[in-house]
Short mmCIF file of C-alpha atoms and ligand atoms in Angstrom, two decimals:
data_model
loop_
_atom_site.label_atom_id
_atom_site.label_comp_id
_atom_site.label_asym_id
_atom_site.label_seq_id
_atom_site.Cartn_x
_atom_site.Cartn_y
_atom_site.Cartn_z
CA MET A 1 -90.81 6.08 -106.23
CA ASP A 2 -90.37 9.75 -106.80
CA SER A 3 -90.16 11.16 -110.27
CA LYS A 4 -86.32 11.34 -110.19
CA SER A 5 -85.91 7.68 -109.31
CA GLN A 6 -88.48 6.82 -111.95
CA LEU A 7 -86.44 8.67 -114.55
CA GLN A 8 -83.26 6.90 -113.42
CA TYR A 9 -85.02 3.55 -113.67
CA LEU A 10 -86.24 4.31 -117.19
CA GLU A 11 -82.74 5.40 -118.23
CA TYR A 12 -81.37 2.16 -116.81
CA ARG A 13 -83.93 0.12 -118.78
CA ARG A 14 -83.23 2.03 -121.98
CA LYS A 15 -79.51 1.30 -121.69
CA ARG A 16 -80.16 -2.35 -120.95
CA VAL A 17 -82.41 -2.77 -123.98
CA LYS A 18 -79.70 -1.07 -126.10
CA ARG A 19 -77.05 -3.46 -124.79
CA ILE A 20 -79.25 -6.49 -125.49
CA LYS A 21 -79.90 -5.19 -129.03
CA ALA A 22 -76.16 -4.72 -129.63
CA PHE A 23 -75.44 -8.20 -128.34
CA MET A 24 -78.11 -9.72 -130.59
CA LEU A 25 -76.75 -7.84 -133.59
CA PHE A 26 -73.26 -9.13 -132.78
CA ILE A 27 -74.54 -12.72 -132.60
CA CYS A 28 -76.35 -12.29 -135.96
CA ALA A 29 -73.23 -10.87 -137.60
CA LEU A 30 -71.20 -13.77 -136.23
CA PHE A 31 -73.61 -16.27 -137.75
CA VAL A 32 -73.49 -14.58 -141.15
CA LEU A 33 -69.79 -13.84 -141.28
CA SER A 34 -68.22 -17.01 -139.94
CA PRO A 35 -69.57 -19.32 -142.71
CA THR A 36 -68.37 -16.80 -145.33
CA VAL A 37 -64.88 -16.72 -143.86
CA LEU A 38 -64.86 -20.49 -143.51
CA CYS A 39 -65.96 -20.93 -147.13
CA THR A 40 -63.21 -18.62 -148.40
CA VAL A 41 -60.56 -20.49 -146.43
CA LEU A 42 -61.85 -23.84 -147.68
CA PHE A 43 -61.99 -22.55 -151.26
CA PHE A 44 -58.27 -21.67 -151.22
CA LYS A 45 -57.43 -24.97 -149.55
CA VAL A 46 -59.24 -26.87 -152.32
CA ILE A 47 -57.31 -24.94 -155.00
CA LYS A 48 -54.05 -25.72 -153.23
CA LEU A 49 -54.93 -29.40 -152.97
CA GLU A 50 -55.96 -29.55 -156.63
CA LYS A 51 -52.58 -28.14 -157.64
CA ALA A 52 -50.75 -30.62 -155.44
CA PHE A 53 -52.82 -33.41 -156.96
CA GLU A 54 -52.04 -32.26 -160.52
CA ASN A 55 -48.33 -32.25 -159.67
CA LEU A 56 -48.53 -35.74 -158.25
CA GLU A 57 -50.49 -36.91 -161.26
CA GLY A 58 -47.80 -35.52 -163.58
CA GLN A 59 -45.08 -37.23 -161.60
CA PHE A 60 -47.03 -40.46 -161.62
CA ILE A 61 -47.51 -40.37 -165.42
CA MET A 62 -43.80 -39.67 -165.93
CA ALA A 63 -42.85 -42.49 -163.58
CA GLN A 64 -45.23 -44.80 -165.44
CA GLU A 65 -43.66 -43.88 -168.79
CA GLU A 66 -40.23 -44.53 -167.38
CA SER A 67 -41.24 -47.92 -166.05
CA VAL A 68 -42.90 -48.87 -169.36
CA LYS A 69 -39.70 -47.83 -171.12
CA SER A 70 -37.49 -49.92 -168.88
CA GLU A 71 -39.88 -52.87 -169.03
CA THR A 72 -39.80 -52.76 -172.84
CA PHE A 73 -36.05 -52.60 -172.75
CA VAL A 74 -35.77 -55.57 -170.43
CA ALA A 75 -38.26 -57.53 -172.54
CA ASP A 76 -36.29 -56.79 -175.71
CA SER A 77 -33.06 -57.91 -174.20
CA ILE A 78 -34.64 -61.18 -173.10
CA ILE A 79 -36.32 -61.99 -176.41
CA ILE A 80 -33.39 -61.16 -178.69
CA PRO A 81 -30.93 -64.08 -178.54
CA ASN A 82 -27.68 -62.16 -178.71
CA THR A 83 -28.60 -59.92 -175.80
CA THR A 84 -25.21 -58.41 -174.96
CA ASP A 85 -24.71 -57.32 -178.54
CA THR A 86 -28.17 -55.80 -178.77
CA ILE A 87 -27.87 -53.82 -175.57
CA ILE A 88 -24.47 -52.42 -176.45
CA LYS A 89 -25.66 -51.52 -179.93
CA ASP A 90 -28.81 -49.81 -178.63
CA ASN A 91 -26.93 -47.74 -176.10
CA THR A 92 -24.13 -46.71 -178.40
CA PRO A 93 -23.82 -42.95 -178.90
CA ASP A 94 -24.42 -41.88 -182.49
CA ALA A 95 -20.85 -40.57 -182.71
CA GLU A 96 -19.54 -44.08 -182.07
CA LYS A 97 -22.18 -45.97 -184.00
CA TYR A 98 -21.71 -43.87 -187.16
CA GLU A 99 -18.03 -43.08 -186.70
CA GLY A 100 -16.39 -41.70 -189.84
CA GLN A 101 -19.73 -40.82 -191.40
CA THR A 102 -21.30 -37.41 -192.02
CA ARG A 103 -24.07 -37.28 -189.44
CA VAL A 104 -26.84 -34.84 -190.39
CA TYR A 105 -29.67 -34.00 -188.01
CA LEU A 106 -32.35 -32.05 -189.86
CA THR A 107 -34.40 -30.00 -187.40
CA PHE A 108 -37.51 -27.96 -188.14
CA ASP A 109 -38.66 -25.13 -185.87
CA ASP A 110 -41.93 -23.25 -185.35
CA GLY A 111 -44.31 -25.81 -186.89
CA PRO A 112 -46.50 -27.61 -187.43
CA THR A 113 -48.11 -25.74 -190.32
CA ASP A 114 -49.40 -26.83 -193.72
CA TYR A 115 -45.75 -27.03 -194.82
CA THR A 116 -45.11 -29.73 -192.21
CA ASP A 117 -47.16 -32.20 -194.26
CA GLU A 118 -45.01 -31.48 -197.30
CA VAL A 119 -41.82 -31.82 -195.26
CA LEU A 120 -43.06 -35.14 -193.82
CA ASP A 121 -43.93 -36.42 -197.30
CA ILE A 122 -40.43 -35.59 -198.56
CA LEU A 123 -38.75 -37.21 -195.54
CA SER A 124 -40.88 -40.31 -195.97
CA GLU A 125 -39.99 -40.50 -199.66
CA TYR A 126 -36.29 -40.61 -198.75
CA ASP A 127 -36.88 -42.70 -195.61
CA ILE A 128 -35.21 -40.07 -193.45
CA LYS A 129 -35.99 -39.30 -189.82
CA ALA A 130 -35.71 -35.77 -188.48
CA THR A 131 -36.58 -33.65 -185.45
CA PHE A 132 -39.42 -31.15 -185.05
CA PHE A 133 -39.17 -28.41 -182.41
CA THR A 134 -42.82 -27.51 -182.30
CA ILE A 135 -44.96 -24.75 -180.87
CA ALA A 136 -48.70 -24.81 -180.10
CA HIS A 137 -50.82 -24.64 -183.26
CA GLU A 138 -54.54 -25.26 -182.84
CA GLY A 139 -55.99 -27.67 -185.38
CA LYS A 140 -52.67 -29.34 -186.22
CA GLU A 141 -53.29 -32.50 -184.21
CA VAL A 142 -52.88 -34.67 -187.31
CA GLU A 143 -49.42 -33.21 -187.98
CA TYR A 144 -48.19 -33.67 -184.37
CA ASN A 145 -49.30 -37.29 -184.59
CA ARG A 146 -47.77 -37.81 -188.03
CA ILE A 147 -44.42 -36.63 -186.63
CA VAL A 148 -44.59 -39.29 -183.92
CA ASP A 149 -46.15 -42.09 -185.98
CA GLU A 150 -43.63 -41.70 -188.79
CA GLY A 151 -40.70 -42.13 -186.41
CA HIS A 152 -39.46 -38.56 -186.09
CA THR A 153 -38.53 -36.86 -182.84
CA LEU A 154 -41.21 -34.56 -181.46
CA ALA A 155 -39.60 -31.83 -179.38
CA ILE A 156 -40.55 -28.60 -177.62
CA HIS A 157 -39.74 -25.15 -178.96
CA SER A 158 -42.28 -23.33 -176.77
CA TYR A 159 -46.00 -22.98 -176.23
CA THR A 160 -46.40 -19.35 -177.31
CA HIS A 161 -43.09 -18.44 -179.01
CA ASP A 162 -43.67 -15.01 -177.49
CA TYR A 163 -40.20 -13.95 -176.30
CA GLY A 164 -41.56 -11.13 -174.11
CA LYS A 165 -43.85 -13.51 -172.29
CA ILE A 166 -41.61 -16.58 -172.06
CA TYR A 167 -38.53 -14.73 -170.83
CA SER A 168 -40.35 -12.29 -168.52
CA SER A 169 -39.62 -14.43 -165.44
CA ILE A 170 -38.40 -17.88 -164.50
CA ASP A 171 -41.98 -18.79 -163.57
CA SER A 172 -43.38 -17.91 -166.98
CA PHE A 173 -40.43 -19.71 -168.64
CA THR A 174 -41.28 -22.83 -166.60
CA GLU A 175 -45.00 -22.50 -167.24
CA ASP A 176 -44.49 -22.21 -171.00
CA ILE A 177 -42.50 -25.44 -171.05
CA THR A 178 -44.82 -27.48 -168.83
CA THR A 179 -47.88 -26.24 -170.73
CA MET A 180 -46.34 -27.31 -174.05
CA SER A 181 -45.18 -30.63 -172.64
CA ASN A 182 -48.70 -31.39 -171.42
CA TYR A 183 -50.20 -30.13 -174.70
CA LEU A 184 -48.06 -32.50 -176.77
CA TYR A 185 -48.59 -35.35 -174.33
CA GLU A 186 -52.37 -34.98 -174.56
CA ILE A 187 -52.32 -34.95 -178.36
CA THR A 188 -49.74 -37.67 -179.04
CA GLY A 189 -49.23 -39.61 -175.81
CA VAL A 190 -45.53 -38.80 -176.03
CA ARG A 191 -43.69 -36.77 -173.41
CA PRO A 192 -40.96 -34.82 -175.29
CA LYS A 193 -37.37 -35.05 -174.07
CA PHE A 194 -35.73 -32.30 -176.12
CA TYR A 195 -36.05 -28.54 -176.11
CA ARG A 196 -34.86 -25.65 -178.24
CA PHE A 197 -34.83 -22.15 -176.75
CA PRO A 198 -36.77 -19.61 -178.81
CA GLY A 199 -33.86 -17.55 -180.20
CA GLY A 200 -31.38 -20.28 -179.13
CA SER A 201 -29.63 -20.67 -175.78
CA SER A 202 -27.38 -17.70 -176.62
CA ASN A 203 -30.27 -15.30 -177.23
CA GLY A 204 -29.85 -11.83 -175.78
CA VAL A 205 -33.57 -11.37 -175.19
CA SER A 206 -33.83 -13.13 -171.88
CA GLY A 207 -33.00 -11.23 -168.73
CA ILE A 208 -33.35 -14.36 -166.59
CA SER A 209 -30.29 -16.22 -165.37
CA LYS A 210 -29.38 -18.87 -167.95
CA ASP A 211 -28.32 -21.29 -165.22
CA ASP A 212 -31.77 -20.98 -163.63
CA MET A 213 -33.33 -21.86 -166.98
CA PHE A 214 -30.96 -24.82 -167.42
CA ASP A 215 -32.00 -26.01 -163.95
CA VAL A 216 -35.66 -25.90 -165.00
CA LEU A 217 -34.87 -28.01 -168.08
CA ASP A 218 -32.95 -30.51 -165.93
CA LYS A 219 -35.89 -30.75 -163.58
CA GLU A 220 -38.31 -31.30 -166.46
CA GLY A 221 -36.01 -33.97 -167.91
CA LEU A 222 -35.34 -31.95 -171.07
CA VAL A 223 -32.07 -31.68 -173.00
CA TYR A 224 -31.70 -28.55 -175.11
CA PHE A 225 -30.27 -28.44 -178.59
CA ASP A 226 -29.05 -25.42 -180.55
CA TRP A 227 -27.57 -25.85 -184.05
CA ASN A 228 -24.23 -25.67 -185.85
CA ALA A 229 -25.61 -25.09 -189.35
CA SER A 230 -28.51 -22.88 -190.34
CA ALA A 231 -30.67 -22.49 -193.42
CA GLN A 232 -31.01 -18.87 -192.22
CA ASP A 233 -34.58 -19.11 -193.40
CA ALA A 234 -35.94 -17.23 -190.39
CA VAL A 235 -34.99 -13.89 -191.95
CA ALA A 236 -37.79 -11.57 -192.93
CA GLY A 237 -38.56 -11.44 -196.63
CA GLY A 238 -37.55 -15.04 -197.22
CA LEU A 239 -34.70 -16.61 -199.13
CA SER A 240 -34.56 -18.15 -202.58
CA THR A 241 -34.48 -21.94 -202.77
CA ASN A 242 -30.83 -21.76 -203.89
CA GLN A 243 -29.86 -19.63 -200.92
CA VAL A 244 -31.42 -22.12 -198.52
CA VAL A 245 -29.61 -25.02 -200.24
CA ASN A 246 -26.27 -23.20 -200.15
CA ASN A 247 -26.63 -22.09 -196.53
CA VAL A 248 -27.30 -25.65 -195.38
CA LEU A 249 -24.68 -27.37 -197.52
CA GLY A 250 -22.10 -24.74 -196.59
CA GLY A 251 -22.56 -25.56 -192.92
CA ILE A 252 -22.25 -29.34 -193.09
CA ASN A 253 -19.40 -30.80 -191.08
CA GLU A 254 -18.35 -33.78 -193.19
CA ASN A 255 -16.33 -35.40 -190.43
CA GLY A 256 -18.85 -35.30 -187.66
CA GLU A 257 -22.19 -34.06 -186.45
CA THR A 258 -24.27 -31.26 -187.97
CA VAL A 259 -27.51 -30.12 -186.41
CA VAL A 260 -29.25 -28.13 -189.15
CA LEU A 261 -31.70 -25.39 -188.19
CA MET A 262 -34.59 -25.00 -190.63
CA HIS A 263 -38.16 -23.75 -190.33
CA ASP A 264 -41.44 -25.35 -191.35
CA SER A 265 -43.36 -22.25 -190.32
CA ALA A 266 -45.74 -20.26 -192.48
CA GLY A 267 -44.16 -18.58 -195.50
CA LYS A 268 -41.20 -20.97 -195.72
CA SER A 269 -42.05 -22.40 -199.13
CA THR A 270 -38.44 -22.17 -200.34
CA THR A 271 -37.28 -24.29 -197.39
CA VAL A 272 -39.68 -27.03 -198.49
CA GLU A 273 -38.45 -26.71 -202.08
CA ALA A 274 -34.82 -26.80 -200.94
CA LEU A 275 -35.24 -29.92 -198.80
CA PRO A 276 -35.14 -32.61 -201.53
CA ILE A 277 -32.24 -30.81 -203.23
CA ILE A 278 -30.26 -30.75 -199.96
CA ILE A 279 -30.93 -34.45 -199.39
CA GLU A 280 -29.99 -35.40 -202.98
CA ARG A 281 -26.75 -33.37 -202.91
CA LEU A 282 -25.68 -34.87 -199.58
CA LYS A 283 -26.50 -38.38 -200.77
CA GLU A 284 -24.45 -37.78 -203.92
CA LYS A 285 -21.44 -36.95 -201.76
CA GLY A 286 -21.97 -40.29 -200.03
CA ASN A 287 -21.04 -41.48 -196.56
CA VAL A 288 -23.90 -39.53 -195.05
CA VAL A 289 -26.46 -40.60 -192.49
CA PHE A 290 -29.59 -38.62 -191.60
CA LEU A 291 -30.63 -39.07 -187.98
CA PRO A 292 -33.31 -37.91 -185.58
CA ILE A 293 -32.15 -36.41 -182.28
CA THR A 294 -32.26 -39.02 -179.52
CA GLU A 295 -30.65 -39.50 -176.11
CA TYR A 296 -27.65 -40.88 -178.00
CA THR A 297 -27.02 -37.63 -179.84
CA GLU A 298 -24.28 -35.33 -178.57
CA PRO A 299 -26.05 -32.02 -177.79
CA VAL A 300 -25.00 -28.93 -179.73
CA GLN A 301 -25.29 -26.07 -177.24
CA HIS A 302 -24.21 -22.46 -177.74
CA VAL A 303 -24.23 -21.71 -174.01
CA LYS A 304 -23.69 -24.32 -171.33
CA LYS A 305 -24.35 -24.33 -167.61
CA GLY A 306 -21.92 -22.16 -165.66
CA GLU A 307 -20.74 -20.21 -168.71
ZN1 LIG C 401 -38.54 -20.24 -183.39
#
């Protein structure tokens, strides 16, 4: 082998060794990278499955509640002797059941707070049931449960009450509602059926399509209620007790249904003071019935679907 061929041979060997090295590096990289990629893919799959499972679990719980409800109903109608009468009576809309009477639905927004306990004490004293459109307040578990245990209607007002957040998109609107529904369900075991829009259904804050929001409520099995009388106690600075009394009494529809908007939020001491006066004055007038919102209540809605 002359020196030229020897050089060529060495060059050939050098290239071969380089190729083998590159190949080995490639194999090593493949062994390191593929498990990482696989892990990432699996990680996202697990998250997706967890979400699907949560959804199914929610649906299952709701279905269970429904079946318990219908079972109870069937059981009642079997045990009570005059079944036909009982069923008709139980399914009668409030408007029919209390025809000719002044129907007053007291509703309290933005609680529970320390004032809620006072409101509940007053209602219990007069044996009156009302409706509480609540938001999330840490440490108020006792009050949420008192609302339920004492026979009032526990309803959703929102989780955060932060207009900017809730109405920023249809997704965040939906999330706020489902979070609050789950929050109340975990604390009380009750899945709320009624909703009040922060700012009311006619609020000008939201840029989202109202019909889209109504669709979300339908899907969540929620009926929304606005009001046709207001204590106007949400105004900054607060009102005197007399003003609250006059605002409420001035809005009462004596020949039908009045859904009264009041607040049991922080700083509403005059609302609490006004409450027994309002009840006494209405009772003095006579022919009045105080009711909680139920599925038999005709909804008061400022804006309806398609409007
Ligand atoms: Zn509110």
